[in-house]
mmCIF file of C-alpha atoms in Angstrom:
data_model
loop_
_atom_site.group_PDB
_atom_site.id
_atom_site.type_symbol
_atom_site.label_atom_id
_atom_site.label_comp_id
_atom_site.label_asym_id
_atom_site.label_seq_id
_atom_site.Cartn_x
_atom_site.Cartn_y
_atom_site.Cartn_z
ATOM 1 C CA MET A 1 88.974 109.512 123.884
ATOM 2 C CA GLU A 2 90.042 107.268 126.672
ATOM 3 C CA ILE A 3 89.839 103.513 126.130
ATOM 4 C CA GLN A 4 89.473 102.738 129.794
ATOM 5 C CA GLY A 5 86.014 101.591 130.799
ATOM 6 C CA LYS A 6 84.569 101.842 127.207
ATOM 7 C CA SER A 7 83.102 99.035 125.148
ATOM 8 C CA PHE A 8 84.639 98.078 121.767
ATOM 9 C CA ILE A 9 83.757 95.599 118.973
ATOM 10 C CA VAL A 10 86.581 93.778 117.059
ATOM 11 C CA THR A 11 85.476 91.820 114.139
ATOM 12 C CA GLY A 12 87.784 88.979 113.266
ATOM 13 C CA GLY A 13 89.196 89.185 116.664
ATOM 14 C CA ALA A 14 89.811 85.555 117.188
ATOM 15 C CA SER A 15 93.298 85.795 115.309
ATOM 16 C CA GLY A 16 95.731 88.004 113.496
ATOM 17 C CA LEU A 17 95.230 91.788 113.415
ATOM 18 C CA GLY A 18 91.915 91.529 115.177
ATOM 19 C CA GLU A 19 93.299 89.405 117.936
ATOM 20 C CA GLY A 20 96.138 91.930 118.428
ATOM 21 C CA THR A 21 93.725 94.700 118.585
ATOM 22 C CA ALA A 22 91.436 93.014 121.070
ATOM 23 C CA ARG A 23 94.301 92.284 123.386
ATOM 24 C CA MET A 24 95.529 95.934 123.229
ATOM 25 C CA LEU A 25 92.003 97.266 123.956
ATOM 26 C CA ALA A 26 91.711 94.916 127.119
ATOM 27 C CA ALA A 27 95.272 95.682 128.225
ATOM 28 C CA ASN A 28 94.228 99.411 128.334
ATOM 29 C CA GLY A 29 91.022 98.829 130.200
ATOM 30 C CA GLY A 30 88.558 98.372 127.327
ATOM 31 C CA LYS A 31 85.708 95.978 127.456
ATOM 32 C CA VAL A 32 85.951 93.942 124.235
ATOM 33 C CA VAL A 33 83.392 91.921 122.152
ATOM 34 C CA ILE A 34 85.090 89.685 119.620
ATOM 35 C CA ALA A 35 83.015 88.779 116.549
ATOM 36 C CA ASP A 36 84.209 85.942 114.654
ATOM 37 C CA MET A 37 83.285 82.600 112.859
ATOM 38 C CA ASN A 38 85.996 80.694 114.736
ATOM 39 C CA GLU A 39 84.177 79.779 117.794
ATOM 40 C CA GLU A 40 86.793 77.809 119.630
ATOM 41 C CA ARG A 41 89.562 80.273 119.144
ATOM 42 C CA GLY A 42 87.364 83.248 119.718
ATOM 43 C CA GLN A 43 86.019 81.857 122.957
ATOM 44 C CA GLN A 44 89.564 81.183 124.075
ATOM 45 C CA VAL A 45 90.897 84.762 123.194
ATOM 46 C CA ALA A 46 87.805 86.285 124.848
ATOM 47 C CA GLN A 47 88.365 84.302 128.017
ATOM 48 C CA GLU A 48 91.978 85.327 128.149
ATOM 49 C CA ILE A 49 91.237 89.021 127.920
ATOM 50 C CA GLY A 50 88.093 89.057 129.894
ATOM 51 C CA GLY A 51 85.899 89.893 126.914
ATOM 52 C CA VAL A 52 82.842 88.358 125.320
ATOM 53 C CA PHE A 53 82.748 86.303 122.179
ATOM 54 C CA VAL A 54 79.892 86.331 119.641
ATOM 55 C CA LYS A 55 79.898 83.948 116.726
ATOM 56 C CA ALA A 56 78.831 86.143 113.819
ATOM 57 C CA ASN A 57 78.802 86.399 110.054
ATOM 58 C CA VAL A 58 79.627 90.132 109.750
ATOM 59 C CA ALA A 59 77.568 90.426 106.501
ATOM 60 C CA ASP A 60 74.422 89.228 108.215
ATOM 61 C CA GLU A 61 72.100 91.924 109.658
ATOM 62 C CA ALA A 62 70.797 89.743 112.546
ATOM 63 C CA ASP A 63 74.323 88.664 113.539
ATOM 64 C CA GLY A 64 75.565 92.155 113.291
ATOM 65 C CA ARG A 65 72.797 93.367 115.679
ATOM 66 C CA LYS A 66 73.617 90.612 118.075
ATOM 67 C CA VAL A 67 77.281 91.779 118.290
ATOM 68 C CA VAL A 68 76.147 95.420 118.833
ATOM 69 C CA GLU A 69 73.835 94.298 121.622
ATOM 70 C CA ALA A 70 76.517 92.344 123.342
ATOM 71 C CA ALA A 71 78.745 95.369 123.300
ATOM 72 C CA LEU A 72 75.985 97.559 124.637
ATOM 73 C CA GLY A 73 75.630 95.098 127.494
ATOM 74 C CA LEU A 74 79.190 95.757 128.505
ATOM 75 C CA GLY A 75 78.826 99.625 128.646
ATOM 76 C CA LYS A 76 79.101 102.592 126.436
ATOM 77 C CA LEU A 77 79.944 101.474 123.013
ATOM 78 C CA MET A 78 82.632 103.836 121.745
ATOM 79 C CA GLY A 79 84.499 101.873 119.039
ATOM 80 C CA LEU A 80 84.415 99.361 116.195
ATOM 81 C CA VAL A 81 87.507 97.906 114.631
ATOM 82 C CA ASN A 82 86.826 95.897 111.447
ATOM 83 C CA CYS A 83 89.379 93.145 110.920
ATOM 84 C CA ALA A 84 87.240 90.354 109.588
ATOM 85 C CA GLY A 85 88.170 89.393 106.004
ATOM 86 C CA ILE A 86 89.358 86.723 103.560
ATOM 87 C CA ALA A 87 91.881 86.875 100.730
ATOM 88 C CA PRO A 88 91.634 84.068 98.122
ATOM 89 C CA ALA A 89 93.666 84.414 94.984
ATOM 90 C CA GLU A 90 92.311 83.894 91.373
ATOM 91 C CA LYS A 91 93.168 85.516 88.065
ATOM 92 C CA ILE A 92 90.199 86.998 86.047
ATOM 93 C CA VAL A 93 90.921 84.342 83.394
ATOM 94 C CA GLY A 94 93.025 81.320 84.443
ATOM 95 C CA LYS A 95 93.710 77.777 83.195
ATOM 96 C CA LYS A 96 90.304 76.659 84.230
ATOM 97 C CA GLY A 97 88.410 79.505 82.661
ATOM 98 C CA PRO A 98 87.039 82.812 83.922
ATOM 99 C CA HIS A 99 87.132 84.049 87.677
ATOM 100 C CA SER A 100 84.455 82.305 89.714
ATOM 101 C CA LEU A 101 81.657 84.719 90.107
ATOM 102 C CA GLU A 102 80.629 82.959 93.290
ATOM 103 C CA LEU A 103 84.075 83.531 94.738
ATOM 104 C CA PHE A 104 84.213 87.283 93.724
ATOM 105 C CA GLN A 105 80.841 87.812 95.338
ATOM 106 C CA LYS A 106 81.955 86.127 98.493
ATOM 107 C CA VAL A 107 85.028 88.333 98.777
ATOM 108 C CA ILE A 108 82.912 91.412 98.363
ATOM 109 C CA THR A 109 80.323 90.226 100.733
ATOM 110 C CA VAL A 110 82.768 89.460 103.693
ATOM 111 C CA ASN A 111 85.281 92.319 103.136
ATOM 112 C CA LEU A 112 83.179 95.149 101.912
ATOM 113 C CA ILE A 113 79.615 94.519 102.741
ATOM 114 C CA GLY A 114 80.508 92.898 106.090
ATOM 115 C CA SER A 115 82.516 96.071 107.133
ATOM 116 C CA PHE A 116 79.724 98.378 105.946
ATOM 117 C CA ASN A 117 77.156 96.281 107.919
ATOM 118 C CA MET A 118 78.991 96.511 111.154
ATOM 119 C CA MET A 119 79.761 100.185 110.655
ATOM 120 C CA ARG A 120 76.106 101.180 109.934
ATOM 121 C CA LEU A 121 74.868 99.221 112.926
ATOM 122 C CA ALA A 122 77.660 100.343 115.242
ATOM 123 C CA ALA A 123 77.156 103.970 114.275
ATOM 124 C CA GLU A 124 73.522 103.869 114.826
ATOM 125 C CA ALA A 125 74.115 102.602 118.595
ATOM 126 C CA MET A 126 76.910 105.186 119.086
ATOM 127 C CA SER A 127 74.801 108.135 117.923
ATOM 128 C CA ALA A 128 72.852 107.738 121.046
ATOM 129 C CA ASN A 129 75.824 108.119 123.311
ATOM 130 C CA GLU A 130 76.429 111.102 125.521
ATOM 131 C CA PRO A 131 79.369 112.890 123.857
ATOM 132 C CA GLU A 132 82.779 112.758 125.464
ATOM 133 C CA ALA A 133 84.508 116.031 126.532
ATOM 134 C CA THR A 134 85.909 116.137 122.947
ATOM 135 C CA GLY A 135 82.502 115.996 121.503
ATOM 136 C CA GLU A 136 83.006 112.396 120.312
ATOM 137 C CA ARG A 137 80.493 109.697 120.376
ATOM 138 C CA GLY A 138 82.596 107.069 118.969
ATOM 139 C CA VAL A 139 85.285 105.990 116.502
ATOM 140 C CA MET A 140 85.314 103.343 113.818
ATOM 141 C CA ILE A 141 88.507 101.836 112.199
ATOM 142 C CA SER A 142 88.309 99.482 109.108
ATOM 143 C CA THR A 143 91.001 97.344 107.635
ATOM 144 C CA ALA A 144 91.986 97.834 103.935
ATOM 145 C CA SER A 145 95.241 96.705 102.317
ATOM 146 C CA VAL A 146 97.873 98.129 100.221
ATOM 147 C CA ALA A 147 96.332 95.940 97.582
ATOM 148 C CA ALA A 148 93.600 98.561 97.375
ATOM 149 C CA PHE A 149 96.233 100.646 95.706
ATOM 150 C CA GLU A 150 98.701 98.150 94.066
ATOM 151 C CA GLY A 151 96.747 94.965 93.652
ATOM 152 C CA GLN A 152 98.886 92.002 92.446
ATOM 153 C CA ILE A 153 98.185 89.293 89.835
ATOM 154 C CA GLY A 154 95.294 87.235 91.227
ATOM 155 C CA GLN A 155 94.018 89.862 93.546
ATOM 156 C CA VAL A 156 91.235 91.309 91.555
ATOM 157 C CA ALA A 157 88.577 90.257 94.044
ATOM 158 C CA TYR A 158 90.506 91.159 97.138
ATOM 159 C CA SER A 159 91.742 94.557 95.645
ATOM 160 C CA ALA A 160 88.136 95.482 94.614
ATOM 161 C CA SER A 161 86.874 94.657 98.176
ATOM 162 C CA LYS A 162 89.584 96.686 99.869
ATOM 163 C CA GLY A 163 89.291 99.574 97.385
ATOM 164 C CA GLY A 164 85.707 99.636 98.363
ATOM 165 C CA VAL A 165 86.653 99.968 101.993
ATOM 166 C CA VAL A 166 88.987 102.851 101.188
ATOM 167 C CA GLY A 167 86.242 104.571 99.056
ATOM 168 C CA MET A 168 83.914 104.497 102.044
ATOM 169 C CA THR A 169 86.180 106.200 104.424
ATOM 170 C CA LEU A 170 85.751 109.799 103.699
ATOM 171 C CA PRO A 171 82.014 109.830 102.798
ATOM 172 C CA ILE A 172 81.178 107.827 106.049
ATOM 173 C CA ALA A 173 83.339 110.439 108.065
ATOM 174 C CA ARG A 174 81.375 113.214 106.429
ATOM 175 C CA ASP A 175 77.943 111.516 107.087
ATOM 176 C CA LEU A 176 78.917 111.157 110.864
ATOM 177 C CA ALA A 177 80.608 114.339 111.389
ATOM 178 C CA ARG A 178 77.588 116.164 113.027
ATOM 179 C CA THR A 179 77.002 113.111 115.232
ATOM 180 C CA GLY A 180 80.632 113.298 116.542
ATOM 181 C CA ILE A 181 81.697 109.787 115.213
ATOM 182 C CA ARG A 182 84.988 109.424 113.444
ATOM 183 C CA ASN A 183 85.864 106.946 110.778
ATOM 184 C CA MET A 184 89.357 105.862 109.840
ATOM 185 C CA THR A 185 90.984 103.056 107.703
ATOM 186 C CA ILE A 186 94.304 101.289 108.088
ATOM 187 C CA ALA A 187 95.861 99.847 104.931
ATOM 188 C CA PRO A 188 98.408 97.207 106.106
ATOM 189 C CA GLY A 189 101.166 95.962 103.981
ATOM 190 C CA ILE A 190 102.712 92.447 104.467
ATOM 191 C CA MET A 191 101.582 91.365 107.897
ATOM 192 C CA GLY A 192 102.545 88.298 109.790
ATOM 193 C CA THR A 193 99.130 86.607 110.236
ATOM 194 C CA PRO A 194 98.275 82.856 110.675
ATOM 195 C CA MET A 195 97.636 82.683 106.977
ATOM 196 C CA LEU A 196 101.181 83.971 106.114
ATOM 197 C CA PHE A 197 102.817 81.903 108.828
ATOM 198 C CA GLY A 198 101.280 78.865 107.125
ATOM 199 C CA MET A 199 103.665 79.452 104.231
ATOM 200 C CA PRO A 200 107.135 77.940 103.999
ATOM 201 C CA GLN A 201 109.840 79.967 105.852
ATOM 202 C CA GLU A 202 111.762 80.796 102.690
ATOM 203 C CA VAL A 203 108.560 82.431 101.282
ATOM 204 C CA GLN A 204 108.047 84.400 104.500
ATOM 205 C CA ASP A 205 111.681 85.582 104.362
ATOM 206 C CA SER A 206 111.391 86.532 100.765
ATOM 207 C CA LEU A 207 108.241 88.651 101.526
ATOM 208 C CA ALA A 208 109.950 90.353 104.481
ATOM 209 C CA ALA A 209 112.945 91.370 102.257
ATOM 210 C CA MET A 210 110.583 93.202 100.051
ATOM 211 C CA VAL A 211 109.866 95.704 102.754
ATOM 212 C CA PRO A 212 112.349 98.677 102.495
ATOM 213 C CA PHE A 213 112.499 99.585 106.223
ATOM 214 C CA PRO A 214 112.111 97.856 108.588
ATOM 215 C CA SER A 215 112.656 94.727 106.426
ATOM 216 C CA ARG A 216 110.363 92.460 108.397
ATOM 217 C CA LEU A 217 106.804 91.283 108.352
ATOM 218 C CA GLY A 218 104.262 93.542 110.120
ATOM 219 C CA ARG A 219 102.992 92.275 113.406
ATOM 220 C CA PRO A 220 99.542 92.405 114.883
ATOM 221 C CA GLU A 221 100.934 94.727 117.626
ATOM 222 C CA ASP A 222 102.090 97.070 115.036
ATOM 223 C CA PHE A 223 98.457 97.296 113.844
ATOM 224 C CA ALA A 224 97.078 97.498 117.355
ATOM 225 C CA LYS A 225 99.512 100.394 118.249
ATOM 226 C CA LEU A 226 98.171 102.437 115.339
ATOM 227 C CA ALA A 227 94.550 101.576 116.222
ATOM 228 C CA LYS A 228 95.264 102.907 119.671
ATOM 229 C CA HIS A 229 96.701 106.164 118.373
ATOM 230 C CA ILE A 230 93.577 106.598 116.203
ATOM 231 C CA ILE A 231 91.251 106.019 118.999
ATOM 232 C CA GLU A 232 92.963 108.479 121.182
ATOM 233 C CA ASN A 233 93.726 111.240 118.673
ATOM 234 C CA ASP A 234 90.353 112.893 117.939
ATOM 235 C CA LEU A 235 91.801 115.008 114.939
ATOM 236 C CA LEU A 236 92.295 111.676 112.835
ATOM 237 C CA ASN A 237 89.163 111.300 110.778
ATOM 238 C CA GLY A 238 88.181 110.379 107.247
ATOM 239 C CA GLU A 239 91.743 109.269 106.306
ATOM 240 C CA VAL A 240 93.536 105.982 105.160
ATOM 241 C CA ILE A 241 96.844 105.318 106.772
ATOM 242 C CA ARG A 242 99.267 102.915 105.230
ATOM 243 C CA LEU A 243 101.085 100.680 107.565
ATOM 244 C CA ASP A 244 103.547 99.062 105.289
ATOM 245 C CA GLY A 245 107.320 99.946 105.924
ATOM 246 C CA ALA A 246 107.341 101.886 102.590
ATOM 247 C CA ILE A 247 106.611 98.830 100.419
ATOM 248 C CA ARG A 248 105.083 99.336 97.058
ATOM 249 C CA MET A 249 103.763 96.155 95.574
ATOM 250 C CA GLY A 250 104.932 94.730 92.168
ATOM 251 C CA MET A 251 102.882 92.772 89.841
ATOM 252 C CA LYS A 252 103.462 89.487 91.611
#
């Protein structure tokens, strides 16, 4: 599949991994819709890359449909990259009592239900496409985390949500195989995102030192490079790819 001239949706595209992916797609001739709750930053990034911004709660059906409609307005919708997500930390039982049920539900709603909502709506639109020469009608990429496999202390909600994203990968690929829509997931390790850059430098350095090789934080462009390869390589389907420098997370 060629990116040039195609329409793509990037959720969480106002910052971090999503922003890096949106910029990569635009640099390669893609038409990008950024879906995010951060209106000011989302508008700025969209303007810089010649894309469109839609303020959207990815877990809301009406908002999701608005995002898809905006993408269809740009051309043939051929890709969705799910990067929207949150990562609060709380133990199942802490000093203040049991894990907040409201917080657990929120993390599942944004990270898992939000990803599924956008996938089902984008896949519906893509299924109407004329197939490419490869037989493809589209490709979807979701963002999990190494926490799906090695969740640390305080990551029960986050790990559950990302484990759900991993668990959806193969069955959705199988559901859509006859339609010609591929489905993949990237599981990043320790990535240099705005949330992490808000931590003290010594904490950032300590986290980077945990990565066997290369011993550095992952960058949005690392994620974007892999997303580009997935989009262009039609044999990649139904798989989760770790992007982590060989790190395996400890308890904390």
